[in-house]
CSV table of C-alpha atoms in Angstrom, one decimal:
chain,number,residue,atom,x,y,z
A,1,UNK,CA,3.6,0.5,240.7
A,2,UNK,CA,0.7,1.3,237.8
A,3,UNK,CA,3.0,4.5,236.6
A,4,UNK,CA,6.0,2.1,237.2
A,5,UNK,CA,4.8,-0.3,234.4
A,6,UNK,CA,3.2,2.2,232.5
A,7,UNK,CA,6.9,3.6,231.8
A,8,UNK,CA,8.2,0.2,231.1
A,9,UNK,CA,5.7,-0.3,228.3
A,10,UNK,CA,6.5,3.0,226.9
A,11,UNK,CA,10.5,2.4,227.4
A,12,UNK,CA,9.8,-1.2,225.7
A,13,UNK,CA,7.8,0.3,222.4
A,14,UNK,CA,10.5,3.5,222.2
A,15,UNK,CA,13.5,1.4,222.2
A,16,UNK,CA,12.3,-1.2,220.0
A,17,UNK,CA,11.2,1.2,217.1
A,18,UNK,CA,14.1,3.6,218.0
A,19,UNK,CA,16.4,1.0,217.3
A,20,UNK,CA,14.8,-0.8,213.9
A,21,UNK,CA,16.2,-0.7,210.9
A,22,UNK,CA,13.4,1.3,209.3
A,23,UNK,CA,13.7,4.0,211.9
A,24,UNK,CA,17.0,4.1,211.0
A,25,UNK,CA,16.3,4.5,207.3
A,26,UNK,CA,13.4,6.8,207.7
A,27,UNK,CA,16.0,9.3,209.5
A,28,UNK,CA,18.7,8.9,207.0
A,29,UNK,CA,16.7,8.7,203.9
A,30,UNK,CA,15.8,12.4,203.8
A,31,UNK,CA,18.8,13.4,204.8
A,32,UNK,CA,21.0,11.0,202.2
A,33,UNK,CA,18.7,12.4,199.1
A,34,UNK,CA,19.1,16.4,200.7
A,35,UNK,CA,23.1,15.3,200.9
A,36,UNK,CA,22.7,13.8,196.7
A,37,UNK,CA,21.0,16.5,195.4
A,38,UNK,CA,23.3,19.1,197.4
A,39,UNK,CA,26.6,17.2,195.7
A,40,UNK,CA,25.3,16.5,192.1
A,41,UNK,CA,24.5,20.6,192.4
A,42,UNK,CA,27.6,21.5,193.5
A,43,UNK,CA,29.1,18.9,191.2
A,44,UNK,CA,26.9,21.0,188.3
A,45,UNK,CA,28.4,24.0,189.4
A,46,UNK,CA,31.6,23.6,189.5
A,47,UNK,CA,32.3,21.5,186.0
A,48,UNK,CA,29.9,23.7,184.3
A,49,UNK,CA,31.1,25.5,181.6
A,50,UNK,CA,30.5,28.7,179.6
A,51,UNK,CA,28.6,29.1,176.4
A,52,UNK,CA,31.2,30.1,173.3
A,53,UNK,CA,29.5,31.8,170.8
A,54,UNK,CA,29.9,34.0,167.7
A,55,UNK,CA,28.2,37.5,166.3
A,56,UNK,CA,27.5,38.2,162.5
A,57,UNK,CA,26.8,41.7,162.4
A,58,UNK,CA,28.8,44.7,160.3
A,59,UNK,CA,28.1,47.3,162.9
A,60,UNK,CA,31.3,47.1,165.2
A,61,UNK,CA,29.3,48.8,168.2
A,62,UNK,CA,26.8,45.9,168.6
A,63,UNK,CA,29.6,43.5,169.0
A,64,UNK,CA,31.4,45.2,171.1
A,65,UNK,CA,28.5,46.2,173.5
A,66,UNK,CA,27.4,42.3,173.4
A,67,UNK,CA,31.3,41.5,173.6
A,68,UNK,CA,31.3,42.9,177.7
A,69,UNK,CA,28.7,40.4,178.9
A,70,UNK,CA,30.4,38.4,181.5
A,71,UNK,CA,29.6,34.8,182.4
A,72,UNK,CA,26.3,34.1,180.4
A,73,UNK,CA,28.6,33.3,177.4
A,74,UNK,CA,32.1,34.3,175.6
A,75,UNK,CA,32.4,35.6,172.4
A,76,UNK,CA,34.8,33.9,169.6
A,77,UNK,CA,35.7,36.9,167.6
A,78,UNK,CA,37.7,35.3,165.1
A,79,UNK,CA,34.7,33.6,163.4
A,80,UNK,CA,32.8,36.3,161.0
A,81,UNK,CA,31.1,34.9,158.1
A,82,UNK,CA,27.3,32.9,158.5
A,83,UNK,CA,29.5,30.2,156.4
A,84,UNK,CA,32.1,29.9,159.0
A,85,UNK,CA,30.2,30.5,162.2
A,86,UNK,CA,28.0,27.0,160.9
A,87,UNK,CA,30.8,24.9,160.2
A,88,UNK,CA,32.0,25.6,163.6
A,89,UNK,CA,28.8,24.9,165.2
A,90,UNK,CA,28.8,21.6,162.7
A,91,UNK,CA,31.7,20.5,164.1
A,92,UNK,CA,30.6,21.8,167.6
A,93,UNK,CA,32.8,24.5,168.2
A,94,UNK,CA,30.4,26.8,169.2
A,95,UNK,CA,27.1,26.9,171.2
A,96,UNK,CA,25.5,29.1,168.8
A,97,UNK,CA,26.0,32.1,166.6
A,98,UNK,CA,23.6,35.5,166.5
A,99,UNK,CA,23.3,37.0,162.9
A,100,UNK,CA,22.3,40.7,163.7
A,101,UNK,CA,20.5,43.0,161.0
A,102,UNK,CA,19.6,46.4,161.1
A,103,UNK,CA,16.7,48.2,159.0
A,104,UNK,CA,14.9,51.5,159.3
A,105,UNK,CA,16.7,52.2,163.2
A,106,UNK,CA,15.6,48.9,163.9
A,107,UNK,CA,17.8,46.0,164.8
A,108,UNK,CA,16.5,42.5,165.2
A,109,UNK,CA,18.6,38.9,166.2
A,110,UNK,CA,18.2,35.4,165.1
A,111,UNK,CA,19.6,33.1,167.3
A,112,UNK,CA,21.0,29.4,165.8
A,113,UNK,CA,21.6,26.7,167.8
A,114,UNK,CA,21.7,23.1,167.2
A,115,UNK,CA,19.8,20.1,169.3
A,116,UNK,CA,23.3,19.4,170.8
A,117,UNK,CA,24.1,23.2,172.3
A,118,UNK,CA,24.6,24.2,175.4
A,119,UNK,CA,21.8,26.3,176.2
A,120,UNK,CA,22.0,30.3,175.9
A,121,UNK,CA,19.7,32.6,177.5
A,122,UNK,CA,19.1,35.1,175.4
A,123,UNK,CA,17.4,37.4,177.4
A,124,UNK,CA,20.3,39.2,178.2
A,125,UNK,CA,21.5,39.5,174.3
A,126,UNK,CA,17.8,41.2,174.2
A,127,UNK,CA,17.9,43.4,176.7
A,128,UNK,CA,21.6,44.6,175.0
A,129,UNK,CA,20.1,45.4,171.7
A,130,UNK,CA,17.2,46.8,172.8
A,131,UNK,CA,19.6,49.4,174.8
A,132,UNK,CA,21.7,49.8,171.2
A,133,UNK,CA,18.7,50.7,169.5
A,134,UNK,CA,17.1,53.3,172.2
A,135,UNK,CA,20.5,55.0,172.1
A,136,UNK,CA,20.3,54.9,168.2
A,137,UNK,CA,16.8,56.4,168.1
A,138,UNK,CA,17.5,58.5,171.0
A,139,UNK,CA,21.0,60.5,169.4
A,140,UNK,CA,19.1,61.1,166.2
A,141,UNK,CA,15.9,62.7,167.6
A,142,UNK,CA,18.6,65.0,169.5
A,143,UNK,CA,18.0,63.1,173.0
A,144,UNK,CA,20.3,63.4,176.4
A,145,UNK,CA,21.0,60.2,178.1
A,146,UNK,CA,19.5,61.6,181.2
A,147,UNK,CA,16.2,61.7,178.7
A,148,UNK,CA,16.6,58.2,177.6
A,149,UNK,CA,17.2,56.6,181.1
A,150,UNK,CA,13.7,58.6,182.3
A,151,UNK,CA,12.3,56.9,179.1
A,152,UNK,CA,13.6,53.5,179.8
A,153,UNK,CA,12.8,53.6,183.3
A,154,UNK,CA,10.5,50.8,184.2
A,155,UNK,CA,6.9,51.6,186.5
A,156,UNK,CA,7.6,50.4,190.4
A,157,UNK,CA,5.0,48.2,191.2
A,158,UNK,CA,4.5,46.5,194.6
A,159,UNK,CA,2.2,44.2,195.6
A,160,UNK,CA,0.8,44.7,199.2
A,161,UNK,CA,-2.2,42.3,200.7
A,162,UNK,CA,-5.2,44.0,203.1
A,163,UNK,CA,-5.9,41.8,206.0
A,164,UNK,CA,-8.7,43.1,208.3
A,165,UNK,CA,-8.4,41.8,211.6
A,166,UNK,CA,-11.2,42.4,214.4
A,167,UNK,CA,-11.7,45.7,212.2
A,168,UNK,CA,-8.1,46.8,212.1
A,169,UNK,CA,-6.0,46.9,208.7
A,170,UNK,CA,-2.7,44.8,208.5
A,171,UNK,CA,-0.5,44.6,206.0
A,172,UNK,CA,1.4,41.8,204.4
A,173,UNK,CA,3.8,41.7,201.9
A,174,UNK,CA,3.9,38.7,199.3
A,175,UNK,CA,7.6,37.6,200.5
A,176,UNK,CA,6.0,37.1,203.7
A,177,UNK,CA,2.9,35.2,201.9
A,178,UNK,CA,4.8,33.4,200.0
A,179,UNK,CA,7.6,32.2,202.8
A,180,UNK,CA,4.1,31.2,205.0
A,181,UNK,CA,2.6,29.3,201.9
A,182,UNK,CA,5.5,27.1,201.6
A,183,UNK,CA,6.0,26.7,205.1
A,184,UNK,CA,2.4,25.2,205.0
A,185,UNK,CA,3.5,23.2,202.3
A,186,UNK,CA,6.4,22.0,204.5
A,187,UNK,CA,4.2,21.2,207.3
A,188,UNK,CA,1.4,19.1,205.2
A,189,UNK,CA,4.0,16.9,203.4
A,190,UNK,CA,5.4,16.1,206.9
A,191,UNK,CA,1.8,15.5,208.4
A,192,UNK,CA,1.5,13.4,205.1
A,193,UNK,CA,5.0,11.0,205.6
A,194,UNK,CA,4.2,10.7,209.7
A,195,UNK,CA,1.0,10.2,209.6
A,196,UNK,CA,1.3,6.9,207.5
A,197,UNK,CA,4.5,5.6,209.1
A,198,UNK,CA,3.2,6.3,212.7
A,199,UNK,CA,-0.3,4.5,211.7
A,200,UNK,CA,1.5,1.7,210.4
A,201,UNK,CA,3.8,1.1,212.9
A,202,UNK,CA,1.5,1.6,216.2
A,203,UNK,CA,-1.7,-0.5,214.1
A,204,UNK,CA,1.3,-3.4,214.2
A,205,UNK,CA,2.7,-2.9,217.7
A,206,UNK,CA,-1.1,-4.0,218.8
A,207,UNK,CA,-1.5,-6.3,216.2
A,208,UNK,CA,1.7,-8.7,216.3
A,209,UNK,CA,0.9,-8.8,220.4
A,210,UNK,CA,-2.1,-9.6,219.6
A,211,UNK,CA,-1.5,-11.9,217.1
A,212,UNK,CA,0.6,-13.8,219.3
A,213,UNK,CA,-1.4,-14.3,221.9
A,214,UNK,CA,1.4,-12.5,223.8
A,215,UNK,CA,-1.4,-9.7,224.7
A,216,UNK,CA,-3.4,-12.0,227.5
A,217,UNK,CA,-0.1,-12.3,229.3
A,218,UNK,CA,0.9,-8.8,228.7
A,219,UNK,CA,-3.1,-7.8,230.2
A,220,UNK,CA,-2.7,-10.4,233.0
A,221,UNK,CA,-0.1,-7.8,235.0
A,222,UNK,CA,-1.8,-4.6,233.5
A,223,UNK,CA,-4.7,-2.8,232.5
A,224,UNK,CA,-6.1,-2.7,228.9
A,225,UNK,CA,-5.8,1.2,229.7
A,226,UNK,CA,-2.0,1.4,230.6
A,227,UNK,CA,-1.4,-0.5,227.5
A,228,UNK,CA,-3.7,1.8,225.1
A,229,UNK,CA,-1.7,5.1,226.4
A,230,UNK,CA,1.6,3.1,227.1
A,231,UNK,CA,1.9,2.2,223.2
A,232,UNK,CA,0.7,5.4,222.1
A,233,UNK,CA,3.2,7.7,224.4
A,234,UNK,CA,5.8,5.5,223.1
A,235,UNK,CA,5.0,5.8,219.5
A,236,UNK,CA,5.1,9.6,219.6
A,237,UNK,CA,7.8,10.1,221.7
A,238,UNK,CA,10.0,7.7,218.8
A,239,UNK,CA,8.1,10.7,216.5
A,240,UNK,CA,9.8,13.2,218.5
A,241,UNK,CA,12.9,12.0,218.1
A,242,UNK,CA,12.9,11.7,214.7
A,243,UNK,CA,12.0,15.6,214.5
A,244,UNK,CA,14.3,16.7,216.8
A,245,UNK,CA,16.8,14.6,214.8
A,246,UNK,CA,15.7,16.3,211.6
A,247,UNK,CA,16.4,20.0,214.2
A,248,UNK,CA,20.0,18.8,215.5
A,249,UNK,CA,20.8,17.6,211.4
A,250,UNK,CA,19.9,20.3,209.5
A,251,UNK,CA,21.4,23.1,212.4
A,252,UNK,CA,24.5,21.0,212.2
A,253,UNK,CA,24.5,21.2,208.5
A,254,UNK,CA,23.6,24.4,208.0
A,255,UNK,CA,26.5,25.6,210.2
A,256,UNK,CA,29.1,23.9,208.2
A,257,UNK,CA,27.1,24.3,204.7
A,258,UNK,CA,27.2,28.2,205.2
A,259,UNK,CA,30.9,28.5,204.7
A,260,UNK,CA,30.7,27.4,201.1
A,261,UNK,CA,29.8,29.8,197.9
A,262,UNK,CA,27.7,27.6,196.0
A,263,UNK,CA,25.3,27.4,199.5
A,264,UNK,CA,25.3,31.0,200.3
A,265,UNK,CA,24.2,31.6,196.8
A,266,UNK,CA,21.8,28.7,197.2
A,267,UNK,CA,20.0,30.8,200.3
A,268,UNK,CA,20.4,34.3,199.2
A,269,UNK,CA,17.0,36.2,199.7
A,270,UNK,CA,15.9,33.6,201.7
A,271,UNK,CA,14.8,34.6,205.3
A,272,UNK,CA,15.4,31.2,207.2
A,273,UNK,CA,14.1,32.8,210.5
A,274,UNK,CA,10.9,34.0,208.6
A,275,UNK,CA,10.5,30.5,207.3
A,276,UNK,CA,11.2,28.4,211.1
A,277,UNK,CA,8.4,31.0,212.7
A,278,UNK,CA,5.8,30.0,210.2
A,279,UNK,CA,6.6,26.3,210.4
A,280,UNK,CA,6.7,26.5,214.8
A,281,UNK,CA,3.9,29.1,214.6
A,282,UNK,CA,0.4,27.7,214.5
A,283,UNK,CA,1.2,24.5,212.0
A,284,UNK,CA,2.9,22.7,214.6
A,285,UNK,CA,-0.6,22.8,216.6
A,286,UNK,CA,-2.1,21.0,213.5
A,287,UNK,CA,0.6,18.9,213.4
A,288,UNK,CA,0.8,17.6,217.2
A,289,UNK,CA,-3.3,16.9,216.5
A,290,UNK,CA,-2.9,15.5,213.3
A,291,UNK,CA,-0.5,12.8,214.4
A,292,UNK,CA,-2.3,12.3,217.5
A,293,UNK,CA,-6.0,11.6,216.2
A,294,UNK,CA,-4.9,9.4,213.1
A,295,UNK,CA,-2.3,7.4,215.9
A,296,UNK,CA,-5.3,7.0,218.5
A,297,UNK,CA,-7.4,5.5,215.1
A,298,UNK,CA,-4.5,3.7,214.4
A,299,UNK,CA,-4.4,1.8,217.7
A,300,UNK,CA,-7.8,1.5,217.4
A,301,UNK,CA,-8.1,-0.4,213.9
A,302,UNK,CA,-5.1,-2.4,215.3
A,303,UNK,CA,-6.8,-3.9,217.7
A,304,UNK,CA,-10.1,-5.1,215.7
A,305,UNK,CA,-7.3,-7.4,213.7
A,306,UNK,CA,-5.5,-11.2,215.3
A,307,UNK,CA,-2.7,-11.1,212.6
A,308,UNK,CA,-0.1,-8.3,211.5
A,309,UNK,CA,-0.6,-9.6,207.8
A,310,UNK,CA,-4.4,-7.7,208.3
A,311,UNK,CA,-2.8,-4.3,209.3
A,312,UNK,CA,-2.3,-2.9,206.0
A,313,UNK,CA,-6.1,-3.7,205.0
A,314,UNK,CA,-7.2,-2.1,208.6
A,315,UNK,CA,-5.5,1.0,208.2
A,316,UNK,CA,-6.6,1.3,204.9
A,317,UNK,CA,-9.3,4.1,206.0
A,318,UNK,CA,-6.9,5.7,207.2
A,319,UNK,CA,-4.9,5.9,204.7
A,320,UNK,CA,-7.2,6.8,202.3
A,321,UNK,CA,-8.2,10.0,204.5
A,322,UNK,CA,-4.8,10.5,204.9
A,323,UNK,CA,-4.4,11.1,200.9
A,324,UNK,CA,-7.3,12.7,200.7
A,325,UNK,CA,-6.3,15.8,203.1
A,326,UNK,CA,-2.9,16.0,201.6
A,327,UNK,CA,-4.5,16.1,197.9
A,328,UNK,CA,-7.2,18.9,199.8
A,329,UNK,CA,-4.4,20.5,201.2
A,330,UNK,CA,-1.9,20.8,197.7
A,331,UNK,CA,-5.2,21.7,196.2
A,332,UNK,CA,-5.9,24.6,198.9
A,333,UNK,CA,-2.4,25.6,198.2
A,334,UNK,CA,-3.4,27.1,195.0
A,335,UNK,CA,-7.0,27.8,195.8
A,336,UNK,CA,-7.5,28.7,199.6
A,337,UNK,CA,-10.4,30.4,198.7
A,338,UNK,CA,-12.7,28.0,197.5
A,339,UNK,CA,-15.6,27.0,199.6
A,340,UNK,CA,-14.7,22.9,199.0
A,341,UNK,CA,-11.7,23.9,201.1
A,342,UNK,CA,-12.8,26.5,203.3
A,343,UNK,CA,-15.2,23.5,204.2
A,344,UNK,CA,-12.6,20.8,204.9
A,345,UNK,CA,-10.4,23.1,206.7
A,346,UNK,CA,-13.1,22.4,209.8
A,347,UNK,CA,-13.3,19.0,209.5
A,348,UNK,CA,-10.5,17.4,211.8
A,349,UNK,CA,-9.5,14.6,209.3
A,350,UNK,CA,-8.1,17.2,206.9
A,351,UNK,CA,-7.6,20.4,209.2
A,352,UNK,CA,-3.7,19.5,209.7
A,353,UNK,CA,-3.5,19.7,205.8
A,354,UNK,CA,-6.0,22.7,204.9
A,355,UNK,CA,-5.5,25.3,207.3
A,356,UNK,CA,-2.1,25.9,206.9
A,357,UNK,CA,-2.6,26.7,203.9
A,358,UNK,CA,-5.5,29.4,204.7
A,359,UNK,CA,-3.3,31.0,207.5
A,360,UNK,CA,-0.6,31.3,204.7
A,361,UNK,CA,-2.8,32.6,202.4
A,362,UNK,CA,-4.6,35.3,205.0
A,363,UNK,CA,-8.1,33.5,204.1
A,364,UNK,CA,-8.8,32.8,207.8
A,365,UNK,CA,-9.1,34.8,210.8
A,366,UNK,CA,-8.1,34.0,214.2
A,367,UNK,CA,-11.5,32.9,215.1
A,368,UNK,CA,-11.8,30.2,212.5
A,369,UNK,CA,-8.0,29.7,213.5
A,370,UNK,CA,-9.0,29.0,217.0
A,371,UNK,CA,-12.3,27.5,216.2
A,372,UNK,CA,-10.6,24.7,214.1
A,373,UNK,CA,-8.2,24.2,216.9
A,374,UNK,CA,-10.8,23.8,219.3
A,375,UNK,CA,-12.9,21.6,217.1
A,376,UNK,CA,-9.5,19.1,216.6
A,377,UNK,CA,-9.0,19.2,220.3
A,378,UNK,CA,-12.8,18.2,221.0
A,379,UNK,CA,-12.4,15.5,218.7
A,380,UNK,CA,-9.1,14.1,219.5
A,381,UNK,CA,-10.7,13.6,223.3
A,382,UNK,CA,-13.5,11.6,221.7
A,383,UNK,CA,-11.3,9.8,219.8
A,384,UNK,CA,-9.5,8.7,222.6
A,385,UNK,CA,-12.3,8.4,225.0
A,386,UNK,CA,-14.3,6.0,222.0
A,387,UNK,CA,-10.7,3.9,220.7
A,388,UNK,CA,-9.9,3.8,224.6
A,389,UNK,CA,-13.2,2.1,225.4
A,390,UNK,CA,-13.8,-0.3,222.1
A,391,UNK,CA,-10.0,-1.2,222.9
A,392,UNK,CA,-10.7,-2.5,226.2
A,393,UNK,CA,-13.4,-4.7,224.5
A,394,UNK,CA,-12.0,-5.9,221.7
A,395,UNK,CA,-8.3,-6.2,222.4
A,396,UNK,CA,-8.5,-9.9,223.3
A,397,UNK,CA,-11.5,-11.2,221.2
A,398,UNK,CA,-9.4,-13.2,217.6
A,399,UNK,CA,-11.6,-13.5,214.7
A,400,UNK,CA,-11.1,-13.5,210.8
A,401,UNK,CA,-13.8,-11.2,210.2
A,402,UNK,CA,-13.9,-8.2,208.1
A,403,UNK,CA,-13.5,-5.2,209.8
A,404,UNK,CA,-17.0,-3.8,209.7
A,405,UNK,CA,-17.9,-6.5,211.2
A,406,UNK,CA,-15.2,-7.2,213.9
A,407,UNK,CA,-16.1,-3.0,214.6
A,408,UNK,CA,-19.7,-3.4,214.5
A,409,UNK,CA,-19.4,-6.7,217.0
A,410,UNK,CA,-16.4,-4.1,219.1
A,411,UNK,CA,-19.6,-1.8,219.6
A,412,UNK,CA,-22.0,-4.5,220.5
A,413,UNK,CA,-19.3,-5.7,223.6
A,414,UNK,CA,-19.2,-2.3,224.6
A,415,UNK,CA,-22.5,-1.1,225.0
A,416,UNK,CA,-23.0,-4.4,226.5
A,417,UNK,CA,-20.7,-4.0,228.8
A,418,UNK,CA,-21.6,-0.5,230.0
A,419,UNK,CA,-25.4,-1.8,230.6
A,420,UNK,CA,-24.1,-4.7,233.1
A,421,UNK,CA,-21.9,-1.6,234.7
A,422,UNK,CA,-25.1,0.7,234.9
């Protein structure tokens, strides 16, 4: 019968919050900026148009060989005069125009553009002439073109991270880093968003009960305990759904979004399964705890409150801790090494934000991996065992205190209470 009504308390908070309206929108709201940004860049692409722009030069090589780049711009041959290539841009014509000199085997570009221009990347227009003039140089010194292309041909230069683990050398590219740094990234924004909707909405579930005086009827038929878990069950499992949401959405879109060109070129050189094994690797350990510890506080502050108009000044620790792990955490995700975050990466406030980050980044072993893990598991049980407890004394005392003091009085009931038990 106790399991029985356990269930119904956890059915009750799941399909209530399942079913709100700011469920709804916290689903879709991702999902409807992801679909915007998707159209206006496809909307970009396809009514984007191509640079036209015109050469000033007398040497009928250069604008030839700067004639055969595709796409990056078109040339307007029929405009060959400084005078006439500015009245066209003037009147707009043109994007631009290049006026190309040459002196002493060496040819240099200026580039004129006005405020209103499409933009032109001239990188390629320098690479070009920088090819014109090695070939230049190269046929009067008497060069072959198998001498120039050894001369031109850049250094290869990799960059490969050492990790020593347990005494044994790994390897690890900076792809993979990099694809691991942003999953963290991924995973802390998440912990981030949850973490202050979940608090919110579990702090209010207690509170509006509460509030109502809808709680002593709802303790009369079961215990303090069955309510504490039965709320917080049913909050997470609503968090679960909205994941698993996010999972069925994006596989759903990503199977019909692969067909198009502007997608595929979207996710070139991007190893998706590379990226989903460092997000359900080790971050979704710090993720489970994260939301766990600040839900359990979040119950907790809940109940030191009578009215749901007092939630958003209880959770208000909270939510300061909250921003301070995610700052730590964006802050270890350009400095993992610095001893401020090595630091906070231990402490279970801001481990679900930090040590992503360091696992990313290779600045952690598996020991202080498995240590922090351990360390947030310890401390989510004490959480629970010290919310579970001051819950059961506080949950029906109504005062308009301030917090400290409505915590400080929780304590006082408790220990109280445990001395009449003993």
């Amino acid at each position: 019968m106790k399991v029985t009504k356990f269930w119904i308390i956890v059915w009750e908070v799941y399909k209530k919050n399942v079913r709100s309206m700011a469920f709804i929108l916290m689903v879709l709201s991702p999902i409807l900026i992801a679909a915007a940004a998707g159209g206006i860049a496809y909307f970009v692409s396809q009514t984007a148009t191509v640079p036209e722009i015109a050469i000033i030069s007398k040497n009928q090589q250069v604008i030839e060989a700067l004639s055969s780049s595709k796409g990056e711009y078109t040339l307007n041959k029929k405009i060959t005069t400084e005078k006439a290539a500015k009245e066209a841009l003037k009147k707009e014509d043109l994007a631009g125009y290049l006026i190309i000199e040459e002196k002493n085997d060496t040819i240099t570009g200026n580039y004129i553009q006005s405020t209103t221009s499409d933009a032109v990347d001239t990188t390629l227009i320098t690479q070009l002439l920088t090819a014109i003039q090695t070939n230049q140089v190269a046929s009067k010194l008497g060069l072959s073109q198998k001498d120039v292309a050894a001369l031109v041909t850049p250094a290869d230069v990799k960059t490969t991270t050492l990790k020593f683990e347990n005494g044994k050398e790994e390897t690890n590219q900076a792809t993979d880093a990099m694809i691991k740094r942003w999953s963290a990234y991924i995973v802390a924004f998440a912990i981030y968003m949850f973490t202050l909707y979940y608090s919110s909405i579990i702090a209010q579930e207690i509170a509006s009960e509460k509030g109502t005086r809808i709680m002593e009827i709802i303790l009369s038929s079961v215990s303090a305990t069955q309510h504490f878990f039965g709320k917080l069950v049913g909050i997470l499992l609503v968090c679960l759904t909205q994941i698993l949401s996010y999972a069925l959405i994006g596989t759903i879109v990503y199977q019909i979004g692969k067909s198009f060109d502007f997608m595929q070129e979207a996710l070139k050189g991007i190893d998706l399964f590379a990226l989903l094994k460092g997000l359900i690797g080790n971050s979704i350990v710090f993720f489970i705890f994260g939301i766990m510890i600040y839900s359990i506080l979040a119950a907790l502050l809940g109940s030191l409150v009578s009215k749901v108009e007092d939630v958003g000044k209880a959770i208000t620790p909270l939510t300061l801790l909250t921003l301070v792990g995610f700052f730590g955490g964006m802050y270890g995700f350009a400095t993992p090494n610095e001893p401020l975050v090595k630091i906070g990466s231990y402490v279970p406030f801001f481990t679900p934000f930090m040590m992503p980050f360091r696992i990313a980044s290779d600045t952690v072993n598996s020991t202080g991996v498995w240590a922090s893990i351990i360390i947030m598991a310890v401390f989510t049980m004490i959480c629970t065992y010290v919310s579970l407890t001051m819950y059961r004394s506080n949950v029906l005392i109504y005062s308009d205190t301030s917090l400290m003091k409505s915590l400080k009085r929780s304590w006082v009931i408790m220990r109280n209470e445990k001395t009449k038990q003993s």
